[in-house]
mmCIF file of C-alpha atoms in Angstrom:
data_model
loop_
_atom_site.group_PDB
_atom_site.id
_atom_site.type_symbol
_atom_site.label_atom_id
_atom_site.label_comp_id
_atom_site.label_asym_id
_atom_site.label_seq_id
_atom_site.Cartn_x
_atom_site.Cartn_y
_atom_site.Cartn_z
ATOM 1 C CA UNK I 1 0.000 0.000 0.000
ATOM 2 C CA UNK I 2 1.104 3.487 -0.713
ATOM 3 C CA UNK I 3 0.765 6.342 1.052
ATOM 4 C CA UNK I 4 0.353 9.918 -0.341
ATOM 5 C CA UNK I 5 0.523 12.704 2.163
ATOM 6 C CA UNK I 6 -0.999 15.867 0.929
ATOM 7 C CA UNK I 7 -2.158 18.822 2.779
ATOM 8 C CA UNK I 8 -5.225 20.335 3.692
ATOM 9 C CA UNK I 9 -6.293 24.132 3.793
ATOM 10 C CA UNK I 10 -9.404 26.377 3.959
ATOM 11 C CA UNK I 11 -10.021 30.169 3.716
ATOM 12 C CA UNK I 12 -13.317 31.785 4.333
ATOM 13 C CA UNK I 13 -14.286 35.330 2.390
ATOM 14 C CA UNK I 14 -17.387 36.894 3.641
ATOM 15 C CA UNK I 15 -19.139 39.603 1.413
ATOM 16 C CA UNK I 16 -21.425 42.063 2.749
ATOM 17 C CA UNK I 17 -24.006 43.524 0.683
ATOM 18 C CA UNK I 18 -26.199 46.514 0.935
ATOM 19 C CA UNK I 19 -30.074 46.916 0.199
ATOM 20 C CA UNK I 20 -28.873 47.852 -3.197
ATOM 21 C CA UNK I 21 -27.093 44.639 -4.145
ATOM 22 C CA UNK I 22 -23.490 46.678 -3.425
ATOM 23 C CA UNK I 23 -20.277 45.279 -1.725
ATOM 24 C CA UNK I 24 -19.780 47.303 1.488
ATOM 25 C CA UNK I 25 -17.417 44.766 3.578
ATOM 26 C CA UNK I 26 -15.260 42.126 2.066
ATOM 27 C CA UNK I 27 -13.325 39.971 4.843
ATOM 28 C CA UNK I 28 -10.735 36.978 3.927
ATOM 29 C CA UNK I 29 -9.096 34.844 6.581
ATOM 30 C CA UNK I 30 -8.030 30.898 6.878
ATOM 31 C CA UNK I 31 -9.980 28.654 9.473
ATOM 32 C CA UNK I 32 -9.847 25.231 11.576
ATOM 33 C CA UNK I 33 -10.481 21.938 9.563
ATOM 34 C CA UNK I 34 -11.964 20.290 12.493
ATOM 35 C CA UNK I 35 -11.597 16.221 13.853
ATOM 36 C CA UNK I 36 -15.030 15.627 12.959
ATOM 37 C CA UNK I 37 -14.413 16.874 9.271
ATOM 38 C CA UNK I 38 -11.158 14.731 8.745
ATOM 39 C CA UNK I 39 -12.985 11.940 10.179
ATOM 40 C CA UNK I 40 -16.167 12.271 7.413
ATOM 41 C CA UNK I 41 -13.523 13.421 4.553
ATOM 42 C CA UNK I 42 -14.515 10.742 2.075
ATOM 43 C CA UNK I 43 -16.794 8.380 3.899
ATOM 44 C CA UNK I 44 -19.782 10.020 4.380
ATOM 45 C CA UNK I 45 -20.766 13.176 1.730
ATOM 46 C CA UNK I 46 -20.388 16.445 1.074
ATOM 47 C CA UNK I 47 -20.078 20.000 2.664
ATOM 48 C CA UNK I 48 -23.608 20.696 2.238
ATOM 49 C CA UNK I 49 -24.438 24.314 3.899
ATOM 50 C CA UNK I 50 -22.549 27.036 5.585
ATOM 51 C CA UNK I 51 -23.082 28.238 9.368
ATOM 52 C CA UNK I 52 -23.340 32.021 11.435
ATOM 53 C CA UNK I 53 -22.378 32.613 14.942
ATOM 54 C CA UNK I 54 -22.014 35.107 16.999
ATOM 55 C CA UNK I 55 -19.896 33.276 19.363
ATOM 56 C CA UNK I 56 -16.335 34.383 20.249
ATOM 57 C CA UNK I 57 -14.510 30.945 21.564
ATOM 58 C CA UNK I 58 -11.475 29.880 19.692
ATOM 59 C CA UNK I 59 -12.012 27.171 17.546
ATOM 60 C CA UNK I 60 -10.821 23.976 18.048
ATOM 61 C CA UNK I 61 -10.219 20.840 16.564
ATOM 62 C CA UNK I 62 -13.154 18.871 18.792
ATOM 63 C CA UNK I 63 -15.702 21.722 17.627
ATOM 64 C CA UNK I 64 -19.193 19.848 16.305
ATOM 65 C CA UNK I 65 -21.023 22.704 16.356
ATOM 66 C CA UNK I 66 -20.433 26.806 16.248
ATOM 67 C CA UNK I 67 -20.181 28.485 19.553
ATOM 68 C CA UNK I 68 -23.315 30.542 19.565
ATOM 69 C CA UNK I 69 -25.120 29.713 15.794
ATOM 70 C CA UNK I 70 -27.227 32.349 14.946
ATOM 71 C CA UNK I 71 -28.714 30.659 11.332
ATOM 72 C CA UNK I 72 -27.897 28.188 8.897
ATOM 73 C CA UNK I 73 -28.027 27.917 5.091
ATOM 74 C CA UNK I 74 -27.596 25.383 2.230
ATOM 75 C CA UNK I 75 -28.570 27.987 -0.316
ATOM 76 C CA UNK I 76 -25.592 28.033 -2.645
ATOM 77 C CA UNK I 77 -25.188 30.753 -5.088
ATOM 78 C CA UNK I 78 -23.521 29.730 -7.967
ATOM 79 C CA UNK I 79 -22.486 25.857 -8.657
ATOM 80 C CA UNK I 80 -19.120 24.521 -6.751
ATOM 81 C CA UNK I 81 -16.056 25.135 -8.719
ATOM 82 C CA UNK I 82 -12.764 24.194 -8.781
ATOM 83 C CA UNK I 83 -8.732 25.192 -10.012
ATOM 84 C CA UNK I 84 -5.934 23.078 -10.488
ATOM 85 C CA UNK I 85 -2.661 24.781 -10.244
ATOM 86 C CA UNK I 86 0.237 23.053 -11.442
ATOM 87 C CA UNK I 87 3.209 24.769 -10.076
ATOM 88 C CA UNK I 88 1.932 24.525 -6.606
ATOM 89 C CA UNK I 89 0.885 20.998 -6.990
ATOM 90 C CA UNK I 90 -2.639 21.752 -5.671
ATOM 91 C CA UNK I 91 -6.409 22.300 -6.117
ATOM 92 C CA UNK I 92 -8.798 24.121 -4.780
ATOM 93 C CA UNK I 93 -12.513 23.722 -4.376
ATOM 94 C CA UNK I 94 -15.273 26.949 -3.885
ATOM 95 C CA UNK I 95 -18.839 26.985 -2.515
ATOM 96 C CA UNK I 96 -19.984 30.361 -2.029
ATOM 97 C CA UNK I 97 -23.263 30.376 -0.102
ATOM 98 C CA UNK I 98 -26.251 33.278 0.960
ATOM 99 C CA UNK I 99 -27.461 34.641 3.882
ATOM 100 C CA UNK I 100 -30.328 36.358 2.379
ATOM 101 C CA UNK I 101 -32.142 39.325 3.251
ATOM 102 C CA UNK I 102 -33.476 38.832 7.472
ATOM 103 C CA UNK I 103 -31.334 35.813 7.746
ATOM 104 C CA UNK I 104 -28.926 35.441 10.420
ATOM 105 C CA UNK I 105 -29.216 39.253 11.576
ATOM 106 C CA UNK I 106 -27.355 40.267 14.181
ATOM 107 C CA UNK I 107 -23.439 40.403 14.890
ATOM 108 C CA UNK I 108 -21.368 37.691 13.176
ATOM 109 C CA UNK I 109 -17.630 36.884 14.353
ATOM 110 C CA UNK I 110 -17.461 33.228 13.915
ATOM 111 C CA UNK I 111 -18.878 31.394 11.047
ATOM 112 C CA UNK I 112 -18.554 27.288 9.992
ATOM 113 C CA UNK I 113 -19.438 24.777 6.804
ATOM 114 C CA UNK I 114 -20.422 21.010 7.513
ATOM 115 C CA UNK I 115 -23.425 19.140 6.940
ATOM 116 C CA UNK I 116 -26.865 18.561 9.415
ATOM 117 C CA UNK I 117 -24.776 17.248 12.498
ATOM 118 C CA UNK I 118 -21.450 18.467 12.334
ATOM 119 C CA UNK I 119 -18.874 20.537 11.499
ATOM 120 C CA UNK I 120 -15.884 20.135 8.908
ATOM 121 C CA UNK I 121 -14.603 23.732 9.449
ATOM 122 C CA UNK I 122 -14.975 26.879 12.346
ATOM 123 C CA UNK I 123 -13.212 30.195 12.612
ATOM 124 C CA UNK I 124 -13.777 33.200 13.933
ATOM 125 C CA UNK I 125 -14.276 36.206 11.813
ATOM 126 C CA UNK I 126 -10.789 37.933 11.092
ATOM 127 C CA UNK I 127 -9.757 41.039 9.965
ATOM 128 C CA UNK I 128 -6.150 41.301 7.270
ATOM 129 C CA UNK I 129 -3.837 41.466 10.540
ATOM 130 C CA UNK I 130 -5.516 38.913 11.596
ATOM 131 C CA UNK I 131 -7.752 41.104 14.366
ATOM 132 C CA UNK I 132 -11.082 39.229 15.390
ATOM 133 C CA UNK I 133 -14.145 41.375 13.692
ATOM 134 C CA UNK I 134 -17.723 41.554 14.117
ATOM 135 C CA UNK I 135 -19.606 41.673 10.871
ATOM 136 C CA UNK I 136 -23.121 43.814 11.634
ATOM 137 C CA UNK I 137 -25.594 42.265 9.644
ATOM 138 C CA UNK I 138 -28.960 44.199 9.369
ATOM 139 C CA UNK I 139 -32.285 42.821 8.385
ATOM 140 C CA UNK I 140 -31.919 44.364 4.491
ATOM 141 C CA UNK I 141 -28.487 42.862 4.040
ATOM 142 C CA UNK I 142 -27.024 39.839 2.471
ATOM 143 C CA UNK I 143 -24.183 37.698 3.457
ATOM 144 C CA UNK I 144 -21.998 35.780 0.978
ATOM 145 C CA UNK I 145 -19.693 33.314 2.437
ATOM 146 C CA UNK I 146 -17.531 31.231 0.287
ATOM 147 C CA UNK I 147 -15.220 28.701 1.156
ATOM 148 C CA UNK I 148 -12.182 27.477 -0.788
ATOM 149 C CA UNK I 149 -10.549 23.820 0.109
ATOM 150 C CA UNK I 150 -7.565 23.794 -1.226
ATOM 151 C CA UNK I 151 -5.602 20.152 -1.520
ATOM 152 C CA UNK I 152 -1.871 20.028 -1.578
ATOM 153 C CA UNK I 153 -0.202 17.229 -3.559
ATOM 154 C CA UNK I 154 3.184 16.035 -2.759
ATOM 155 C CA UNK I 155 6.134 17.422 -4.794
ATOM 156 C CA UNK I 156 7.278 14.249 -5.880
ATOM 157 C CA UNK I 157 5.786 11.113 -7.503
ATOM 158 C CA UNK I 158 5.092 8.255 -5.167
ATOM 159 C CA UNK I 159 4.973 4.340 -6.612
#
């Protein structure tokens, strides 16, 4: 049997719209691939829908659910996609998901994607230094999370 170690990564980015449709807050930061998501990772489905909290614990590996959820979605907004770059060896995977319009209101600084029971990913809600942030979301705004996976292949052939 051979075994091929490759590497694991996620980044959230968080898009805040206006009434109006327009971008007002954009927020990009990594996140915690939790136990329970390693231990589902190709046994049991997909990512299916995207979490909001307004919890402030630090993640941690044994996280199953967000520290203070304040809504839930599986309302995707465009079709997964996916890049393959060869240099680096890796690919990454996007879902992008919506809060619409009166859904999850409220302050948002930690947010999650898993499936009905459980959580593959938490983090809290970062700023570009890396500053924990709290993301005001009014009852006329939209959210757009989207998460990239990105897979790292080894640098060398394996046989």
């Amino acid at each position: 049997m051979s075994h091929i170690h490759i590497g694991l990564s996620g980044r959230y980015t968080i898009e805040k719209r206006n009434a109006a449709g327009e971008i007002v807050q954009t927020l990009e930061f990594d996140n915690l691939i939790t136990d329970a998501g390693l231990e589902r990772w190709g046994t049991a489905g997909d990512i299916d829908r995207c979490y909001l909290g307004s919890g402030t614990a630090t993640p941690a590996v044994t996280d199953t659910v967000m520290a203070a959820q304040l809504a839930s979605t599986t309302s995707e907004t465009t079709p997964p996609s996916a890049t393959y770059d060869v240099a680096l060896r890796s690919q990454t995977q996007y879902k992008t998901w919506r809060f619409a319009a009166g859904v999850g209101t409220g302050y948002v600084r930690e947010v999650g994607v898993g499936w009905a029971t459980g959580l593959w990913s938490r983090a809290l809600v970062l700023d570009g230094n890396g500053n924990q942030q709290t993301i005001e979301k009014l009852a006329d705004e939209t959210l757009d999370v989207t998460y990239a996976l990105t897979y790292k292949h080894p640098a060398s052939d394996v046989s």
